[in-house]
């Protein structure tokens, strides 16, 4: 099943025929809000607003572990996120859609970034953190709508909530990054620990602040100037994606914990076994 995580501006899924709502807590705390299960197009899907109803949570305040766990527990095997991003490349223009396939973690350690620890040891490979199968499906859906989606990009995740300095923007560009945002880490890595295929559709809002023209520098007003029309593009892609049967997630991702676990099951507590069983589904 596909789980959709809505970012800035995407707090509900228009047209979703809701069959069930869940606000249950998890072993890792409370998720950002209700997990909705319903039907959209030809598929049963899950939905969760990353920042909560009314955009209450800043990026570093989101309980990413609880969000990913709640979606996995509800039956998700794939997770498609939507996020506002800044562009660090001239050819990726404000108003475009872009899918990162690599990540550069430039957060500052305030976020709980793994399910493991506290007596449960595992090291999950994230050399290729994004699902090629899911990216291909999104790109094919966009093509059916006549829309272009940039791919093969590197997303730099910064801590926020402040917007970056020009020096930071240049540093990230020189490091090979194409997009900058505040929310995809640790979400992408937790999805892998939960054996869920992951991809994000980035809604490009601005050129961050690396250009010399101050009128091009990111601010909250500029983020929303094009956002409505870009969000409509993303909604078209999602509708096209869900109008057909979804692909099966990558087999290697669905078995990622098979070679990652170090702690034997015999050394786990009953509580640890319960949440680990959810990740292993």
PDB file of C-alpha atoms in Angstrom, residues 82-234:
ATOM      1  CA  UNK A  82       5.582  15.998  -1.093  1.00  0.00           C
ATOM      2  CA  UNK A  83       7.879  18.824   0.017  1.00  0.00           C
ATOM      3  CA  UNK A  84       8.653  22.447  -0.711  1.00  0.00           C
ATOM      4  CA  UNK A  85      12.277  22.764  -1.873  1.00  0.00           C
ATOM      5  CA  UNK A  86      14.659  25.496  -2.946  1.00  0.00           C
ATOM      6  CA  UNK A  87      16.706  25.157  -6.107  1.00  0.00           C
ATOM      7  CA  UNK A  88      20.507  25.252  -6.112  1.00  0.00           C
ATOM      8  CA  UNK A  89      20.738  24.894  -9.905  1.00  0.00           C
ATOM      9  CA  UNK A  90      19.711  27.430 -12.546  1.00  0.00           C
ATOM     10  CA  UNK A  91      18.041  24.824 -14.763  1.00  0.00           C
ATOM     11  CA  UNK A  92      15.709  23.748 -11.929  1.00  0.00           C
ATOM     12  CA  UNK A  93      13.304  26.651 -11.960  1.00  0.00           C
ATOM     13  CA  UNK A  94      10.764  27.869  -9.409  1.00  0.00           C
ATOM     14  CA  UNK A  95       7.486  26.185 -10.266  1.00  0.00           C
ATOM     15  CA  UNK A  96       9.162  22.950 -11.406  1.00  0.00           C
ATOM     16  CA  UNK A  97       8.729  19.494  -9.898  1.00  0.00           C
ATOM     17  CA  UNK A  98      11.881  17.613  -8.884  1.00  0.00           C
ATOM     18  CA  UNK A  99      12.594  14.182  -7.409  1.00  0.00           C
ATOM     19  CA  UNK A 100      15.802  13.808  -5.389  1.00  0.00           C
ATOM     20  CA  UNK A 101      17.532  10.445  -5.509  1.00  0.00           C
ATOM     21  CA  UNK A 102      20.439  11.221  -3.171  1.00  0.00           C
ATOM     22  CA  UNK A 103      20.553  12.998   0.186  1.00  0.00           C
ATOM     23  CA  UNK A 104      23.102  15.125   2.022  1.00  0.00           C
ATOM     24  CA  UNK A 105      22.339  15.371   5.738  1.00  0.00           C
ATOM     25  CA  UNK A 106      23.186  18.884   6.968  1.00  0.00           C
ATOM     26  CA  UNK A 107      20.962  18.765  10.044  1.00  0.00           C
ATOM     27  CA  UNK A 108      22.385  19.348  13.496  1.00  0.00           C
ATOM     28  CA  UNK A 109      21.474  16.302  15.548  1.00  0.00           C
ATOM     29  CA  UNK A 110      18.242  17.570  17.123  1.00  0.00           C
ATOM     30  CA  UNK A 111      16.178  14.912  15.338  1.00  0.00           C
ATOM     31  CA  UNK A 112      15.702  11.295  16.357  1.00  0.00           C
ATOM     32  CA  UNK A 113      17.060   9.723  13.185  1.00  0.00           C
ATOM     33  CA  UNK A 114      16.858   5.970  13.738  1.00  0.00           C
ATOM     34  CA  UNK A 115      14.560   3.361  15.210  1.00  0.00           C
ATOM     35  CA  UNK A 116      17.586   1.500  16.523  1.00  0.00           C
ATOM     36  CA  UNK A 117      19.654   1.871  19.677  1.00  0.00           C
ATOM     37  CA  UNK A 118      18.801   1.201  23.294  1.00  0.00           C
ATOM     38  CA  UNK A 119      19.698  -2.456  23.000  1.00  0.00           C
ATOM     39  CA  UNK A 120      18.696  -3.055  19.363  1.00  0.00           C
ATOM     40  CA  UNK A 121      21.633  -2.717  16.956  1.00  0.00           C
ATOM     41  CA  UNK A 122      21.317  -2.505  13.175  1.00  0.00           C
ATOM     42  CA  UNK A 123      23.126  -0.756  10.325  1.00  0.00           C
ATOM     43  CA  UNK A 124      20.925  -0.295   7.254  1.00  0.00           C
ATOM     44  CA  UNK A 125      22.513   0.469   3.885  1.00  0.00           C
ATOM     45  CA  UNK A 126      21.401   3.792   2.383  1.00  0.00           C
ATOM     46  CA  UNK A 127      23.829   4.024  -0.538  1.00  0.00           C
ATOM     47  CA  UNK A 128      20.774   4.323  -2.797  1.00  0.00           C
ATOM     48  CA  UNK A 129      18.168   5.736  -0.410  1.00  0.00           C
ATOM     49  CA  UNK A 130      15.333   6.256  -2.902  1.00  0.00           C
ATOM     50  CA  UNK A 131      13.169   3.665  -4.650  1.00  0.00           C
ATOM     51  CA  UNK A 132      13.915   3.555  -8.389  1.00  0.00           C
ATOM     52  CA  UNK A 133      10.619   1.730  -8.933  1.00  0.00           C
ATOM     53  CA  UNK A 134       8.618   4.498  -7.262  1.00  0.00           C
ATOM     54  CA  UNK A 135      10.547   7.263  -9.037  1.00  0.00           C
ATOM     55  CA  UNK A 136       9.926   5.598 -12.414  1.00  0.00           C
ATOM     56  CA  UNK A 137       6.214   5.314 -11.634  1.00  0.00           C
ATOM     57  CA  UNK A 138       5.950   8.998 -10.686  1.00  0.00           C
ATOM     58  CA  UNK A 139       7.847  10.077 -13.789  1.00  0.00           C
ATOM     59  CA  UNK A 140       5.622   7.952 -16.012  1.00  0.00           C
ATOM     60  CA  UNK A 141       2.533   9.479 -14.382  1.00  0.00           C
ATOM     61  CA  UNK A 142       3.911  12.981 -14.972  1.00  0.00           C
ATOM     62  CA  UNK A 143       4.612  12.173 -18.629  1.00  0.00           C
ATOM     63  CA  UNK A 144       0.980  11.106 -19.071  1.00  0.00           C
ATOM     64  CA  UNK A 145       0.013  14.591 -17.836  1.00  0.00           C
ATOM     65  CA  UNK A 146       2.498  16.288 -20.150  1.00  0.00           C
ATOM     66  CA  UNK A 147       4.587  17.436 -17.175  1.00  0.00           C
ATOM     67  CA  UNK A 148       8.345  17.259 -16.690  1.00  0.00           C
ATOM     68  CA  UNK A 149       9.828  16.080 -13.411  1.00  0.00           C
ATOM     69  CA  UNK A 150      13.560  16.531 -12.831  1.00  0.00           C
ATOM     70  CA  UNK A 151      15.259  13.443 -11.407  1.00  0.00           C
ATOM     71  CA  UNK A 152      18.734  12.236 -10.439  1.00  0.00           C
ATOM     72  CA  UNK A 153      19.158  15.135  -7.993  1.00  0.00           C
ATOM     73  CA  UNK A 154      20.771  15.507  -4.573  1.00  0.00           C
ATOM     74  CA  UNK A 155      18.732  17.060  -1.759  1.00  0.00           C
ATOM     75  CA  UNK A 156      20.538  18.835   1.090  1.00  0.00           C
ATOM     76  CA  UNK A 157      18.511  18.722   4.289  1.00  0.00           C
ATOM     77  CA  UNK A 158      19.189  21.650   6.615  1.00  0.00           C
ATOM     78  CA  UNK A 159      17.995  22.071  10.177  1.00  0.00           C
ATOM     79  CA  UNK A 160      15.926  25.238   9.894  1.00  0.00           C
ATOM     80  CA  UNK A 161      13.635  26.796  10.807  1.00  0.00           C
ATOM     81  CA  UNK A 162      15.601  29.837   9.665  1.00  0.00           C
ATOM     82  CA  UNK A 163      16.293  30.229   5.970  1.00  0.00           C
ATOM     83  CA  UNK A 164      19.939  29.798   4.999  1.00  0.00           C
ATOM     84  CA  UNK A 165      22.761  32.271   4.514  1.00  0.00           C
ATOM     85  CA  UNK A 166      24.272  32.921   1.100  1.00  0.00           C
ATOM     86  CA  UNK A 167      27.531  31.299   2.232  1.00  0.00           C
ATOM     87  CA  UNK A 168      25.637  28.140   3.190  1.00  0.00           C
ATOM     88  CA  UNK A 169      23.808  28.136  -0.116  1.00  0.00           C
ATOM     89  CA  UNK A 170      27.086  28.367  -2.049  1.00  0.00           C
ATOM     90  CA  UNK A 171      28.614  25.627   0.112  1.00  0.00           C
ATOM     91  CA  UNK A 172      25.764  23.244  -0.662  1.00  0.00           C
ATOM     92  CA  UNK A 173      26.022  24.014  -4.374  1.00  0.00           C
ATOM     93  CA  UNK A 174      29.754  23.346  -4.332  1.00  0.00           C
ATOM     94  CA  UNK A 175      29.062  20.071  -2.504  1.00  0.00           C
ATOM     95  CA  UNK A 176      27.055  18.848  -5.484  1.00  0.00           C
ATOM     96  CA  UNK A 177      23.571  19.472  -4.128  1.00  0.00           C
ATOM     97  CA  UNK A 178      20.723  20.521  -6.416  1.00  0.00           C
ATOM     98  CA  UNK A 179      17.887  21.044  -3.934  1.00  0.00           C
ATOM     99  CA  UNK A 180      17.631  22.257  -0.356  1.00  0.00           C
ATOM    100  CA  UNK A 181      14.871  21.567   2.142  1.00  0.00           C
ATOM    101  CA  UNK A 182      14.202  20.919   5.825  1.00  0.00           C
ATOM    102  CA  UNK A 183      12.066  17.773   6.081  1.00  0.00           C
ATOM    103  CA  UNK A 184      13.263  14.763   4.086  1.00  0.00           C
ATOM    104  CA  UNK A 185      15.889  13.731   6.659  1.00  0.00           C
ATOM    105  CA  UNK A 186      15.487  11.538   8.648  1.00  0.00           C
ATOM    106  CA  UNK A 187      12.218  10.570   6.925  1.00  0.00           C
ATOM    107  CA  UNK A 188      13.970   8.958   3.953  1.00  0.00           C
ATOM    108  CA  UNK A 189      16.294   6.899   6.164  1.00  0.00           C
ATOM    109  CA  UNK A 190      13.581   5.827   8.594  1.00  0.00           C
ATOM    110  CA  UNK A 191      11.552   4.593   5.636  1.00  0.00           C
ATOM    111  CA  UNK A 192      14.471   2.362   4.656  1.00  0.00           C
ATOM    112  CA  UNK A 193      14.757   1.048   8.222  1.00  0.00           C
ATOM    113  CA  UNK A 194      11.051   0.234   7.972  1.00  0.00           C
ATOM    114  CA  UNK A 195      11.625  -1.558   4.643  1.00  0.00           C
ATOM    115  CA  UNK A 196       9.429   0.941   2.782  1.00  0.00           C
ATOM    116  CA  UNK A 197      10.120   2.168  -0.750  1.00  0.00           C
ATOM    117  CA  UNK A 198      10.564   5.961  -0.569  1.00  0.00           C
ATOM    118  CA  UNK A 199      10.487   8.930  -2.919  1.00  0.00           C
ATOM    119  CA  UNK A 200       9.675  12.623  -2.633  1.00  0.00           C
ATOM    120  CA  UNK A 201       8.172  14.992  -5.154  1.00  0.00           C
ATOM    121  CA  UNK A 202       9.832  18.354  -4.517  1.00  0.00           C
ATOM    122  CA  UNK A 203       7.825  21.492  -5.332  1.00  0.00           C
ATOM    123  CA  UNK A 204      10.443  24.073  -6.282  1.00  0.00           C
ATOM    124  CA  UNK A 205       9.542  27.413  -4.700  1.00  0.00           C
ATOM    125  CA  UNK A 206      12.646  29.565  -5.227  1.00  0.00           C
ATOM    126  CA  UNK A 207      16.373  29.732  -5.974  1.00  0.00           C
ATOM    127  CA  UNK A 208      17.327  29.745  -2.278  1.00  0.00           C
ATOM    128  CA  UNK A 209      19.760  32.687  -1.910  1.00  0.00           C
ATOM    129  CA  UNK A 210      22.841  31.852  -4.008  1.00  0.00           C
ATOM    130  CA  UNK A 211      22.016  34.215  -6.888  1.00  0.00           C
ATOM    131  CA  UNK A 212      23.347  37.758  -6.591  1.00  0.00           C
ATOM    132  CA  UNK A 213      19.953  39.288  -7.428  1.00  0.00           C
ATOM    133  CA  UNK A 214      18.299  39.907  -4.021  1.00  0.00           C
ATOM    134  CA  UNK A 215      14.842  39.700  -5.603  1.00  0.00           C
ATOM    135  CA  UNK A 216      15.534  35.985  -6.228  1.00  0.00           C
ATOM    136  CA  UNK A 217      16.378  35.242  -2.600  1.00  0.00           C
ATOM    137  CA  UNK A 218      14.044  32.973  -0.673  1.00  0.00           C
ATOM    138  CA  UNK A 219      11.472  34.390   1.737  1.00  0.00           C
ATOM    139  CA  UNK A 220       8.123  33.155   2.980  1.00  0.00           C
ATOM    140  CA  UNK A 221       6.222  35.375   0.539  1.00  0.00           C
ATOM    141  CA  UNK A 222       8.147  34.015  -2.449  1.00  0.00           C
ATOM    142  CA  UNK A 223       7.630  30.448  -1.267  1.00  0.00           C
ATOM    143  CA  UNK A 224       3.874  30.851  -1.647  1.00  0.00           C
ATOM    144  CA  UNK A 225       3.889  33.052  -4.748  1.00  0.00           C
ATOM    145  CA  UNK A 226       4.105  30.105  -7.170  1.00  0.00           C
ATOM    146  CA  UNK A 227       3.179  27.408  -4.737  1.00  0.00           C
ATOM    147  CA  UNK A 228      -0.496  27.141  -5.549  1.00  0.00           C
ATOM    148  CA  UNK A 229       0.099  26.457  -9.234  1.00  0.00           C
ATOM    149  CA  UNK A 230       2.972  24.080  -8.482  1.00  0.00           C
ATOM    150  CA  UNK A 231       0.785  22.192  -6.022  1.00  0.00           C
ATOM    151  CA  UNK A 232      -1.820  21.776  -8.759  1.00  0.00           C
ATOM    152  CA  UNK A 233       0.851  20.198 -10.978  1.00  0.00           C
ATOM    153  CA  UNK A 234       1.789  17.808  -8.188  1.00  0.00           C
TER     154      UNK A 234
END
